[in-house]
PDB file of C-alpha atoms and ligand atoms in Angstrom:
ATOM      1  CA  MET S   1     -16.713  13.791  -5.800  1.00 58.00           C
ATOM      2  CA  ASN S   2     -15.420  14.665  -9.239  1.00 71.00           C
ATOM      3  CA  LEU S   3     -11.678  14.222  -9.466  1.00 86.00           C
ATOM      4  CA  GLN S   4     -10.098  15.268 -12.775  1.00 93.00           C
ATOM      5  CA  PHE S   5      -6.910  13.296 -13.297  1.00 95.00           C
ATOM      6  CA  HIS S   6      -3.952  14.553 -15.342  1.00 96.00           C
ATOM      7  CA  ARG S   7      -0.697  12.819 -16.156  1.00 95.00           C
ATOM      8  CA  ALA S   8       1.991  13.709 -13.622  1.00 95.00           C
ATOM      9  CA  GLY S   9       5.052  15.487 -14.986  1.00 93.00           C
ATOM     10  CA  GLY S  10       8.771  15.599 -14.179  1.00 94.00           C
ATOM     11  CA  VAL S  11      10.446  12.429 -12.944  1.00 96.00           C
ATOM     12  CA  LEU S  12       7.067  10.715 -12.649  1.00 97.00           C
ATOM     13  CA  ALA S  13       6.417  11.045 -16.380  1.00 96.00           C
ATOM     14  CA  ASN S  14       9.507   8.983 -17.189  1.00 96.00           C
ATOM     15  CA  LEU S  15       8.634   5.716 -15.470  1.00 98.00           C
ATOM     16  CA  PRO S  16       7.238   3.612 -18.336  1.00 97.00           C
ATOM     17  CA  LEU S  17       6.056   0.653 -16.223  1.00 98.00           C
ATOM     18  CA  LEU S  18       3.803   2.950 -14.200  1.00 98.00           C
ATOM     19  CA  ARG S  19       1.057   5.309 -15.249  1.00 98.00           C
ATOM     20  CA  ILE S  20       0.942   8.142 -12.755  1.00 98.00           C
ATOM     21  CA  GLU S  21      -1.849  10.688 -12.677  1.00 98.00           C
ATOM     22  CA  ARG S  22      -2.851  13.307 -10.182  1.00 96.00           C
ATOM     23  CA  ALA S  23      -6.043  15.069  -9.228  1.00 96.00           C
ATOM     24  CA  GLY S  24      -5.641  17.727  -6.556  1.00 95.00           C
ATOM     25  CA  PRO S  25      -4.141  16.034  -3.505  1.00 96.00           C
ATOM     26  CA  VAL S  26      -4.586  12.476  -4.877  1.00 98.00           C
ATOM     27  CA  LEU S  27      -1.820  10.734  -6.821  1.00 98.00           C
ATOM     28  CA  HIS S  28      -2.811   7.535  -8.657  1.00 98.00           C
ATOM     29  CA  LEU S  29      -0.051   5.088  -9.583  1.00 98.00           C
ATOM     30  CA  ARG S  30      -1.014   2.189 -11.816  1.00 98.00           C
ATOM     31  CA  LEU S  31       1.190  -0.872 -12.427  1.00 98.00           C
ATOM     32  CA  MET S  32       1.411  -1.130 -16.212  1.00 98.00           C
ATOM     33  CA  ARG S  33       2.590  -4.663 -17.102  1.00 98.00           C
ATOM     34  CA  PRO S  34      -0.819  -6.256 -17.711  1.00 98.00           C
ATOM     35  CA  ALA S  35       0.545  -8.741 -20.272  1.00 98.00           C
ATOM     36  CA  LYS S  36       2.737 -10.161 -17.475  1.00 98.00           C
ATOM     37  CA  ARG S  37      -0.006  -9.751 -14.861  1.00 98.00           C
ATOM     38  CA  ASN S  38       1.975  -6.845 -13.389  1.00 98.00           C
ATOM     39  CA  ALA S  39       4.746  -9.193 -12.261  1.00 98.00           C
ATOM     40  CA  LEU S  40       7.437  -7.212 -10.460  1.00 98.00           C
ATOM     41  CA  ASN S  41      10.728  -7.214 -12.322  1.00 97.00           C
ATOM     42  CA  ASP S  42      13.799  -5.215 -11.274  1.00 96.00           C
ATOM     43  CA  GLU S  43      12.766  -2.214 -13.394  1.00 98.00           C
ATOM     44  CA  LEU S  44       9.279  -2.039 -11.933  1.00 98.00           C
ATOM     45  CA  ILE S  45      10.628  -2.228  -8.374  1.00 98.00           C
ATOM     46  CA  ALA S  46      13.130   0.544  -9.198  1.00 98.00           C
ATOM     47  CA  GLN S  47      10.393   2.661 -10.775  1.00 98.00           C
ATOM     48  CA  LEU S  48       8.111   2.247  -7.751  1.00 98.00           C
ATOM     49  CA  HIS S  49      10.996   3.288  -5.505  1.00 98.00           C
ATOM     50  CA  THR S  50      11.731   6.337  -7.663  1.00 98.00           C
ATOM     51  CA  ALA S  51       8.068   7.338  -7.791  1.00 98.00           C
ATOM     52  CA  PHE S  52       7.629   7.248  -4.027  1.00 98.00           C
ATOM     53  CA  LEU S  53      10.897   9.162  -3.547  1.00 98.00           C
ATOM     54  CA  HIS S  54       9.656  11.921  -5.876  1.00 97.00           C
ATOM     55  CA  LEU S  55       6.041  12.439  -4.863  1.00 97.00           C
ATOM     56  CA  PRO S  56       4.909  15.897  -5.953  1.00 95.00           C
ATOM     57  CA  GLU S  57       4.574  18.477  -3.196  1.00 94.00           C
ATOM     58  CA  SER S  58       0.814  18.686  -3.907  1.00 94.00           C
ATOM     59  CA  ALA S  59       0.242  14.968  -3.167  1.00 97.00           C
ATOM     60  CA  ARG S  60      -1.372  14.283   0.209  1.00 97.00           C
ATOM     61  CA  VAL S  61      -2.380  10.659  -0.467  1.00 98.00           C
ATOM     62  CA  ALA S  62      -1.474   7.992  -3.045  1.00 98.00           C
ATOM     63  CA  VAL S  63      -3.578   5.229  -4.584  1.00 98.00           C
ATOM     64  CA  ILE S  64      -1.888   2.227  -6.154  1.00 98.00           C
ATOM     65  CA  SER S  65      -3.656  -0.179  -8.504  1.00 98.00           C
ATOM     66  CA  GLY S  66      -2.934  -2.660 -11.273  1.00 98.00           C
ATOM     67  CA  GLU S  67      -3.843  -2.415 -14.953  1.00 98.00           C
ATOM     68  CA  GLY S  68      -5.638  -5.398 -16.521  1.00 98.00           C
ATOM     69  CA  GLU S  69      -7.243  -8.416 -14.896  1.00 98.00           C
ATOM     70  CA  HIS S  70      -4.938  -8.700 -11.882  1.00 98.00           C
ATOM     71  CA  PHE S  71      -3.385  -6.457  -9.257  1.00 98.00           C
ATOM     72  CA  CYS S  72      -0.012  -8.195  -9.272  1.00 98.00           C
ATOM     73  CA  ALA S  73       1.397 -11.709  -9.883  1.00 98.00           C
ATOM     74  CA  GLY S  74       4.390 -11.134  -7.585  1.00 98.00           C
ATOM     75  CA  LEU S  75       8.028 -11.581  -8.425  1.00 97.00           C
ATOM     76  CA  ASP S  76       8.760 -11.807 -12.138  1.00 97.00           C
ATOM     77  CA  LEU S  77       9.917 -15.410 -12.112  1.00 93.00           C
ATOM     78  CA  SER S  78      11.891 -14.955 -15.325  1.00 91.00           C
ATOM     79  CA  ASP S  79      14.238 -12.658 -13.306  1.00 84.00           C
ATOM     80  CA  LEU S  80      14.994 -15.420 -10.820  1.00 79.00           C
ATOM     81  CA  SER S  81      17.343 -17.631 -12.781  1.00 73.00           C
ATOM     82  CA  GLU S  82      21.048 -17.858 -11.999  1.00 77.00           C
ATOM     83  CA  ARG S  83      21.175 -15.460  -9.070  1.00 83.00           C
ATOM     84  CA  SER S  84      23.974 -16.014  -6.526  1.00 89.00           C
ATOM     85  CA  VAL S  85      23.220 -15.912  -2.792  1.00 92.00           C
ATOM     86  CA  ALA S  86      24.782 -12.449  -2.533  1.00 94.00           C
ATOM     87  CA  GLU S  87      22.733 -11.211  -5.491  1.00 92.00           C
ATOM     88  CA  GLY S  88      19.621 -12.698  -3.918  1.00 92.00           C
ATOM     89  CA  ILE S  89      20.186 -10.745  -0.709  1.00 95.00           C
ATOM     90  CA  ALA S  90      20.802  -7.519  -2.645  1.00 95.00           C
ATOM     91  CA  HIS S  91      17.642  -8.141  -4.691  1.00 95.00           C
ATOM     92  CA  SER S  92      15.525  -8.613  -1.579  1.00 96.00           C
ATOM     93  CA  ARG S  93      17.031  -5.505  -0.004  1.00 98.00           C
ATOM     94  CA  ARG S  94      16.060  -3.450  -3.071  1.00 98.00           C
ATOM     95  CA  TRP S  95      12.448  -4.580  -2.626  1.00 98.00           C
ATOM     96  CA  HIS S  96      12.692  -3.661   1.068  1.00 98.00           C
ATOM     97  CA  ALA S  97      13.950  -0.176   0.207  1.00 98.00           C
ATOM     98  CA  ALA S  98      11.169   0.375  -2.342  1.00 98.00           C
ATOM     99  CA  PHE S  99       8.372  -0.919  -0.111  1.00 98.00           C
ATOM    100  CA  ASP S 100       9.728   0.937   2.953  1.00 98.00           C
ATOM    101  CA  GLN S 101       9.506   4.091   0.869  1.00 98.00           C
ATOM    102  CA  ILE S 102       5.817   3.279   0.345  1.00 98.00           C
ATOM    103  CA  GLN S 103       5.074   2.477   3.991  1.00 98.00           C
ATOM    104  CA  PHE S 104       7.251   5.164   5.592  1.00 97.00           C
ATOM    105  CA  GLY S 105       7.140   7.801   2.874  1.00 95.00           C
ATOM    106  CA  ARG S 106       5.455  11.173   3.019  1.00 95.00           C
ATOM    107  CA  VAL S 107       1.817  10.259   2.319  1.00 97.00           C
ATOM    108  CA  PRO S 108      -0.655   7.520   3.230  1.00 98.00           C
ATOM    109  CA  VAL S 109      -1.084   4.929   0.473  1.00 98.00           C
ATOM    110  CA  ILE S 110      -4.280   3.076  -0.477  1.00 98.00           C
ATOM    111  CA  ALA S 111      -3.979  -0.142  -2.521  1.00 99.00           C
ATOM    112  CA  VAL S 112      -6.841  -1.277  -4.769  1.00 99.00           C
ATOM    113  CA  LEU S 113      -6.784  -5.061  -5.112  1.00 98.00           C
ATOM    114  CA  HIS S 114      -8.418  -7.231  -7.760  1.00 98.00           C
ATOM    115  CA  GLY S 115      -7.626 -10.568  -9.371  1.00 98.00           C
ATOM    116  CA  ALA S 116      -4.285 -12.061  -8.330  1.00 98.00           C
ATOM    117  CA  VAL S 117      -2.690 -10.534  -5.248  1.00 98.00           C
ATOM    118  CA  VAL S 118       0.005 -13.142  -4.910  1.00 98.00           C
ATOM    119  CA  GLY S 119       3.556 -13.504  -3.630  1.00 98.00           C
ATOM    120  CA  GLY S 120       5.323 -10.188  -4.002  1.00 98.00           C
ATOM    121  CA  GLY S 121       2.010  -8.636  -5.047  1.00 98.00           C
ATOM    122  CA  LEU S 122       0.654  -9.359  -1.571  1.00 98.00           C
ATOM    123  CA  GLU S 123       3.891  -8.030  -0.088  1.00 98.00           C
ATOM    124  CA  LEU S 124       3.417  -4.810  -2.070  1.00 98.00           C
ATOM    125  CA  ALA S 125      -0.201  -4.548  -0.917  1.00 98.00           C
ATOM    126  CA  SER S 126       0.881  -5.026   2.694  1.00 98.00           C
ATOM    127  CA  ALA S 127       3.158  -1.979   2.491  1.00 98.00           C
ATOM    128  CA  ALA S 128       0.121   0.232   1.832  1.00 98.00           C
ATOM    129  CA  HIS S 129      -1.770   1.806   4.714  1.00 98.00           C
ATOM    130  CA  LEU S 130      -5.266   0.900   3.514  1.00 98.00           C
ATOM    131  CA  ARG S 131      -6.429  -1.921   1.245  1.00 98.00           C
ATOM    132  CA  VAL S 132      -9.648  -1.859  -0.798  1.00 99.00           C
ATOM    133  CA  ALA S 133     -10.427  -5.234  -2.362  1.00 98.00           C
ATOM    134  CA  GLU S 134     -12.811  -6.057  -5.178  1.00 98.00           C
ATOM    135  CA  ARG S 135     -14.653  -9.386  -5.083  1.00 98.00           C
ATOM    136  CA  SER S 136     -12.390 -10.900  -7.758  1.00 98.00           C
ATOM    137  CA  ALA S 137      -9.313 -10.544  -5.527  1.00 98.00           C
ATOM    138  CA  PHE S 138      -7.558 -13.744  -4.507  1.00 98.00           C
ATOM    139  CA  TYR S 139      -4.511 -14.072  -2.317  1.00 98.00           C
ATOM    140  CA  ALA S 140      -1.715 -16.609  -2.144  1.00 98.00           C
ATOM    141  CA  LEU S 141       1.906 -17.034  -1.191  1.00 98.00           C
ATOM    142  CA  PRO S 142       3.125 -19.611  -3.756  1.00 96.00           C
ATOM    143  CA  GLU S 143       6.746 -19.138  -2.711  1.00 93.00           C
ATOM    144  CA  GLY S 144       6.721 -22.629  -1.176  1.00 88.00           C
ATOM    145  CA  GLN S 145       5.695 -24.191  -4.493  1.00 89.00           C
ATOM    146  CA  ARG S 146       8.347 -22.151  -6.338  1.00 89.00           C
ATOM    147  CA  GLY S 147      11.077 -23.290  -3.916  1.00 89.00           C
ATOM    148  CA  ILE S 148      11.725 -19.810  -2.571  1.00 92.00           C
ATOM    149  CA  PHE S 149      10.733 -17.649   0.402  1.00 95.00           C
ATOM    150  CA  VAL S 150       9.107 -14.258   0.739  1.00 95.00           C
ATOM    151  CA  GLY S 151      11.684 -11.525   0.138  1.00 96.00           C
ATOM    152  CA  GLY S 152       9.736  -8.299  -0.232  1.00 98.00           C
ATOM    153  CA  GLY S 153       9.023  -7.654   3.429  1.00 98.00           C
ATOM    154  CA  GLY S 154       6.208 -10.208   3.660  1.00 98.00           C
ATOM    155  CA  ALA S 155       7.690 -12.045   6.636  1.00 98.00           C
ATOM    156  CA  ALA S 156       7.718  -8.797   8.589  1.00 98.00           C
ATOM    157  CA  ARG S 157       4.482  -7.171   7.390  1.00 98.00           C
ATOM    158  CA  LEU S 158       2.023  -9.999   6.715  1.00 98.00           C
ATOM    159  CA  PRO S 159       2.064 -11.617  10.183  1.00 98.00           C
ATOM    160  CA  ARG S 160       1.099  -8.187  11.531  1.00 97.00           C
ATOM    161  CA  LEU S 161      -1.992  -8.265   9.317  1.00 98.00           C
ATOM    162  CA  MET S 162      -3.072 -11.921   9.285  1.00 98.00           C
ATOM    163  CA  GLY S 163      -0.980 -13.568  12.032  1.00 98.00           C
ATOM    164  CA  VAL S 164       1.890 -16.058  11.741  1.00 98.00           C
ATOM    165  CA  ALA S 165      -0.506 -19.037  11.828  1.00 98.00           C
ATOM    166  CA  ARG S 166      -2.491 -17.987   8.739  1.00 98.00           C
ATOM    167  CA  MET S 167       0.641 -17.014   6.836  1.00 98.00           C
ATOM    168  CA  THR S 168       2.201 -20.389   7.680  1.00 97.00           C
ATOM    169  CA  ASP S 169      -0.875 -22.107   6.220  1.00 97.00           C
ATOM    170  CA  LEU S 170      -0.699 -20.091   2.986  1.00 97.00           C
ATOM    171  CA  MET S 171       3.015 -20.778   2.581  1.00 97.00           C
ATOM    172  CA  LEU S 172       3.053 -24.466   3.508  1.00 96.00           C
ATOM    173  CA  THR S 173      -0.084 -25.576   1.689  1.00 96.00           C
ATOM    174  CA  GLY S 174      -0.404 -23.107  -1.182  1.00 96.00           C
ATOM    175  CA  ARG S 175      -3.873 -22.196   0.111  1.00 98.00           C
ATOM    176  CA  VAL S 176      -5.611 -19.488  -1.898  1.00 98.00           C
ATOM    177  CA  LEU S 177      -7.895 -17.104  -0.008  1.00 98.00           C
ATOM    178  CA  ASP S 178     -10.834 -15.551  -1.788  1.00 98.00           C
ATOM    179  CA  ALA S 179     -11.773 -11.925  -1.221  1.00 98.00           C
ATOM    180  CA  GLU S 180     -14.178 -12.666   1.637  1.00 98.00           C
ATOM    181  CA  GLU S 181     -11.784 -15.009   3.438  1.00 98.00           C
ATOM    182  CA  ALA S 182      -9.017 -12.447   3.124  1.00 98.00           C
ATOM    183  CA  GLN S 183     -11.253  -9.689   4.436  1.00 98.00           C
ATOM    184  CA  THR S 184     -12.038 -11.861   7.483  1.00 98.00           C
ATOM    185  CA  ALA S 185      -8.331 -12.637   7.870  1.00 98.00           C
ATOM    186  CA  GLY S 186      -7.500  -8.920   8.025  1.00 98.00           C
ATOM    187  CA  LEU S 187      -5.838  -8.536   4.629  1.00 98.00           C
ATOM    188  CA  SER S 188      -8.273  -5.910   3.339  1.00 98.00           C
ATOM    189  CA  HIS S 189     -10.072  -3.062   5.087  1.00 98.00           C
ATOM    190  CA  TYR S 190     -12.879  -2.615   2.529  1.00 98.00           C
ATOM    191  CA  LEU S 191     -14.529  -5.205   0.303  1.00 98.00           C
ATOM    192  CA  VAL S 192     -16.413  -3.764  -2.683  1.00 98.00           C
ATOM    193  CA  GLY S 193     -18.070  -4.977  -5.870  1.00 98.00           C
ATOM    194  CA  GLU S 194     -16.195  -5.638  -9.087  1.00 97.00           C
ATOM    195  CA  GLY S 195     -15.002  -2.436 -10.745  1.00 97.00           C
ATOM    196  CA  GLU S 196     -15.824  -0.336  -7.654  1.00 98.00           C
ATOM    197  CA  GLY S 197     -12.391  -0.364  -6.036  1.00 98.00           C
ATOM    198  CA  LEU S 198     -10.976   2.826  -7.514  1.00 98.00           C
ATOM    199  CA  VAL S 199     -14.107   4.852  -6.816  1.00 97.00           C
ATOM    200  CA  ARG S 200     -14.061   3.732  -3.181  1.00 98.00           C
ATOM    201  CA  ALA S 201     -10.309   4.339  -2.914  1.00 98.00           C
ATOM    202  CA  PHE S 202     -10.623   7.869  -4.295  1.00 98.00           C
ATOM    203  CA  ALA S 203     -13.464   8.626  -1.865  1.00 97.00           C
ATOM    204  CA  LEU S 204     -11.301   7.362   1.008  1.00 98.00           C
ATOM    205  CA  ALA S 205      -8.334   9.310  -0.378  1.00 98.00           C
ATOM    206  CA  GLU S 206     -10.302  12.541  -0.177  1.00 96.00           C
ATOM    207  CA  LYS S 207     -11.094  11.858   3.472  1.00 96.00           C
ATOM    208  CA  VAL S 208      -7.473  11.025   4.264  1.00 97.00           C
ATOM    209  CA  ALA S 209      -6.271  14.142   2.432  1.00 96.00           C
ATOM    210  CA  ALA S 210      -8.664  16.312   4.458  1.00 94.00           C
ATOM    211  CA  ASN S 211      -6.969  15.350   7.755  1.00 95.00           C
ATOM    212  CA  ALA S 212      -4.334  17.556   9.321  1.00 93.00           C
ATOM    213  CA  PRO S 213      -1.004  16.497   7.755  1.00 93.00           C
ATOM    214  CA  LEU S 214       0.630  16.041  11.145  1.00 94.00           C
ATOM    215  CA  SER S 215      -2.129  13.651  12.256  1.00 95.00           C
ATOM    216  CA  ASN S 216      -1.587  11.542   9.131  1.00 96.00           C
ATOM    217  CA  TYR S 217       2.153  11.667   9.737  1.00 95.00           C
ATOM    218  CA  ALA S 218       1.652  10.392  13.292  1.00 96.00           C
ATOM    219  CA  VAL S 219      -0.566   7.540  12.086  1.00 97.00           C
ATOM    220  CA  MET S 220       1.958   6.493   9.442  1.00 97.00           C
ATOM    221  CA  GLN S 221       5.178   6.982  11.377  1.00 96.00           C
ATOM    222  CA  ALA S 222       4.422   6.850  15.096  1.00 97.00           C
ATOM    223  CA  LEU S 223       1.588   4.319  15.358  1.00 97.00           C
ATOM    224  CA  PRO S 224       3.349   1.251  13.852  1.00 96.00           C
ATOM    225  CA  ARG S 225       6.473   1.992  15.893  1.00 97.00           C
ATOM    226  CA  ILE S 226       4.560   2.475  19.144  1.00 98.00           C
ATOM    227  CA  ALA S 227       2.715  -0.789  18.500  1.00 96.00           C
ATOM    228  CA  GLU S 228       6.089  -2.593  18.491  1.00 96.00           C
ATOM    229  CA  LEU S 229       7.251  -1.083  21.796  1.00 98.00           C
ATOM    230  CA  PRO S 230       6.714  -2.523  25.268  1.00 98.00           C
ATOM    231  CA  GLN S 231       3.658  -0.828  26.755  1.00 98.00           C
ATOM    232  CA  ALA S 232       5.451   1.564  29.135  1.00 98.00           C
ATOM    233  CA  GLU S 233       7.738   2.901  26.376  1.00 98.00           C
ATOM    234  CA  GLY S 234       4.865   2.974  23.898  1.00 98.00           C
ATOM    235  CA  LEU S 235       2.729   5.066  26.217  1.00 98.00           C
ATOM    236  CA  PHE S 236       5.579   7.511  26.725  1.00 98.00           C
ATOM    237  CA  VAL S 237       6.154   7.945  22.968  1.00 98.00           C
ATOM    238  CA  GLU S 238       2.392   8.280  22.515  1.00 98.00           C
ATOM    239  CA  ALA S 239       2.328  11.134  25.036  1.00 98.00           C
ATOM    240  CA  LEU S 240       5.089  12.951  23.125  1.00 97.00           C
ATOM    241  CA  MET S 241       3.445  12.454  19.726  1.00 97.00           C
ATOM    242  CA  SER S 242       0.073  13.476  21.096  1.00 96.00           C
ATOM    243  CA  ALA S 243       1.473  16.696  22.593  1.00 95.00           C
ATOM    244  CA  ILE S 244       3.287  17.529  19.349  1.00 95.00           C
ATOM    245  CA  ALA S 245       0.116  17.006  17.296  1.00 93.00           C
ATOM    246  CA  GLN S 246      -2.024  19.049  19.713  1.00 91.00           C
ATOM    247  CA  GLY S 247       0.431  21.919  19.581  1.00 90.00           C
ATOM    248  CA  ASP S 248       0.059  22.259  15.831  1.00 88.00           C
ATOM    249  CA  GLU S 249      -2.040  25.201  14.605  1.00 89.00           C
ATOM    250  CA  ALA S 250      -4.122  22.827  12.440  1.00 88.00           C
ATOM    251  CA  ALA S 251      -5.233  20.936  15.565  1.00 87.00           C
ATOM    252  CA  LYS S 252      -6.125  24.117  17.436  1.00 89.00           C
ATOM    253  CA  GLU S 253      -8.186  25.417  14.511  1.00 90.00           C
ATOM    254  CA  ARG S 254     -10.013  22.084  14.084  1.00 90.00           C
ATOM    255  CA  VAL S 255     -10.925  21.900  17.764  1.00 88.00           C
ATOM    256  CA  ARG S 256     -12.124  25.543  17.697  1.00 90.00           C
ATOM    257  CA  ALA S 257     -14.236  24.743  14.604  1.00 90.00           C
ATOM    258  CA  PHE S 258     -15.978  21.896  16.426  1.00 88.00           C
ATOM    259  CA  LEU S 259     -16.629  23.959  19.540  1.00 89.00           C
ATOM    260  CA  ASP S 260     -18.023  26.780  17.352  1.00 91.00           C
ATOM    261  CA  LYS S 261     -20.289  24.185  15.664  1.00 93.00           C
ATOM    262  CA  ARG S 262     -18.544  24.723  12.304  1.00 92.00           C
ATOM    263  CA  ALA S 263     -17.221  21.134  12.045  1.00 90.00           C
ATOM    264  CA  ALA S 264     -18.971  17.885  11.231  1.00 90.00           C
ATOM    265  CA  LYS S 265     -20.105  15.623  14.061  1.00 91.00           C
ATOM    266  CA  VAL S 266     -19.040  11.992  14.140  1.00 91.00           C
ATOM    267  CA  SER S 267     -21.748   9.962  12.412  1.00 90.00           C
ATOM    268  CA  LYS S 268     -22.033   6.473  10.964  1.00 86.00           C
ATOM    269  CA  SER S 269     -23.264   7.474   7.500  1.00 71.00           C
TER     270      SER S 269
HETATM  271  C1  LIG L 301       4.516 -14.157 -15.197  1.00 64.42           C
HETATM  272  C2  LIG L 301       4.190 -14.168 -13.831  1.00 64.42           C
HETATM  273  C3  LIG L 301       5.244 -14.092 -12.911  1.00 64.42           C
HETATM  274  C4  LIG L 301       2.361 -14.335 -14.968  1.00 64.42           C
HETATM  275  N1  LIG L 301       6.495 -13.992 -13.385  1.00 64.42           N
HETATM  276  N2  LIG L 301       5.770 -14.068 -15.627  1.00 64.42           N
HETATM  277  N3  LIG L 301       4.255 -15.557  -8.551  1.00 64.42           N
HETATM  278  C5  LIG L 301       3.577 -16.656  -8.916  1.00 64.42           C
HETATM  279  O1  LIG L 301       3.975 -17.773  -8.689  1.00 64.42           O
HETATM  280  C6  LIG L 301       2.322 -16.409  -9.701  1.00 64.42           C
HETATM  281  C7  LIG L 301       2.483 -16.927 -11.119  1.00 64.42           C
HETATM  282  N4  LIG L 301       1.395 -16.502 -11.982  1.00 64.42           N
HETATM  283  C8  LIG L 301       0.190 -17.143 -11.993  1.00 64.42           C
HETATM  284  O2  LIG L 301      -0.108 -18.025 -11.205  1.00 64.42           O
HETATM  285  C9  LIG L 301      -0.793 -16.690 -13.029  1.00 64.42           C
HETATM  286  O3  LIG L 301      -0.066 -16.052 -14.074  1.00 64.42           O
HETATM  287  C10 LIG L 301      -1.870 -15.705 -12.514  1.00 64.42           C
HETATM  288  C11 LIG L 301      -2.834 -16.454 -11.595  1.00 64.42           C
HETATM  289  C12 LIG L 301      -1.261 -14.526 -11.782  1.00 64.42           C
HETATM  290  C13 LIG L 301      -2.650 -15.111 -13.720  1.00 64.42           C
HETATM  291  O4  LIG L 301      -3.143 -16.164 -14.523  1.00 64.42           O
HETATM  292  P1  LIG L 301      -3.611 -15.832 -16.038  1.00 64.42           P
HETATM  293  O5  LIG L 301      -4.192 -17.089 -16.598  1.00 64.42           O
HETATM  294  O6  LIG L 301      -4.444 -14.610 -16.052  1.00 64.42           O
HETATM  295  O7  LIG L 301      -2.257 -15.452 -16.829  1.00 64.42           O
HETATM  296  P2  LIG L 301      -1.100 -16.412 -17.406  1.00 64.42           P
HETATM  297  O8  LIG L 301      -1.500 -16.950 -18.737  1.00 64.42           O
HETATM  298  O9  LIG L 301      -0.645 -17.384 -16.386  1.00 64.42           O
HETATM  299  O10 LIG L 301       0.104 -15.374 -17.581  1.00 64.42           O
HETATM  300  C14 LIG L 301       0.127 -14.421 -18.626  1.00 64.42           C
HETATM  301  C15 LIG L 301       1.568 -14.101 -18.907  1.00 64.42           C
HETATM  302  O11 LIG L 301       2.152 -13.512 -17.743  1.00 64.42           O
HETATM  303  C16 LIG L 301       2.397 -15.354 -19.200  1.00 64.42           C
HETATM  304  O12 LIG L 301       3.447 -14.970 -20.055  1.00 64.42           O
HETATM  305  P3  LIG L 301       3.348 -15.260 -21.656  1.00 64.42           P
HETATM  306  O13 LIG L 301       4.636 -14.709 -22.183  1.00 64.42           O
HETATM  307  O14 LIG L 301       3.190 -16.755 -21.774  1.00 64.42           O
HETATM  308  O15 LIG L 301       2.126 -14.522 -22.148  1.00 64.42           O
HETATM  309  C17 LIG L 301       2.985 -15.674 -17.841  1.00 64.42           C
HETATM  310  O16 LIG L 301       4.190 -16.432 -17.944  1.00 64.42           O
HETATM  311  C18 LIG L 301       3.260 -14.290 -17.322  1.00 64.42           C
HETATM  312  N5  LIG L 301       3.356 -14.271 -15.879  1.00 64.42           N
HETATM  313  N6  LIG L 301       2.860 -14.286 -13.724  1.00 64.42           N
HETATM  314  C19 LIG L 301       6.728 -13.992 -14.702  1.00 64.42           C
HETATM  315  N7  LIG L 301       5.037 -14.070 -11.582  1.00 64.42           N
HETATM  316  C20 LIG L 301      10.589 -10.789  -3.399  1.00 64.42           C
HETATM  317  S1  LIG L 301      10.170 -12.399  -3.353  1.00 64.42           S
HETATM  318  C21 LIG L 301       8.585 -12.555  -3.956  1.00 64.42           C
HETATM  319  C22 LIG L 301       8.370 -13.985  -4.304  1.00 64.42           C
HETATM  320  C23 LIG L 301       7.162 -14.179  -5.159  1.00 64.42           C
HETATM  321  O17 LIG L 301       6.473 -13.262  -5.536  1.00 64.42           O
HETATM  322  S2  LIG L 301       6.843 -15.796  -5.561  1.00 64.42           S
HETATM  323  C24 LIG L 301       5.345 -15.754  -6.417  1.00 64.42           C
HETATM  324  C25 LIG L 301       5.534 -15.598  -7.898  1.00 64.42           C
END
């Protein structure tokens, strides 16, 4: 694999808190507030939202990472002062809109985690479809200690990854999970050595980008919704999605390729 990255143009070139580069079908978005440990202020949330609304047509998969020693220190606490209840709700809803655009946007998203993945940083990571963690990653929800509550979708997304019981522990006690504990808890899919996260994410991105677009769409859009349905309704929606995917020319060609022995077999390596 030899991806050559170039700075993205257009709208994506004018988001100063992000560095956005593309290589073929892979778009790499890097949080660029290392001096503040990539803490998420209003501008950074708005820029993430804008970026995921304006993904270039060529992008088939996105990778998100953090510049510096940490992935993301969560909410920029200096933004928190003097917010009314109504402003607090609006603030949380802006995070929801931005992170929904990541989870339910056009392309699968892979997050590369290292250093602090805390508070809103963990909420951001949980909006991605795949998480690659380096061994330095540590995870916490210090909202309890700060006198606040999750507001970036964490209450909805994190129990689906780690369970309500584990999330309750993190929030009530301030427990910090190391990279191995978090991997066991279901927070990351891949655990790699220090400095190896991006390489692994780009290799995964190439695999994801090689899938039929409609299959990826079904995984992103249909699967999480079906998983929330009662079984009978879920099975019915699955049948519809499955028939739609099978009817696509890309599916027919891929099945023909396997039967003609032109496609790779399934293998562990
Ligand atoms: C920040 C933030 C921040 C760092 N908001 N400025 N999040 C937290 O409670 C995590 C708070 N941060 C930390 O615990 C630590 O900063 C870290 C473990 C992430 C990193 O430690 P370290 O030693 O590498 O950095 P540092 O010296 O603590 O921070 C460097 C600078 O970043 C410093 O500013 P400076 O002007 O003194 O240089 C810090 O103040 C600043 N900084 N983190 C603002 N979070 C939608 S609701 C979501 C709710 C939450 O996310 S609550 C969790 C908030």
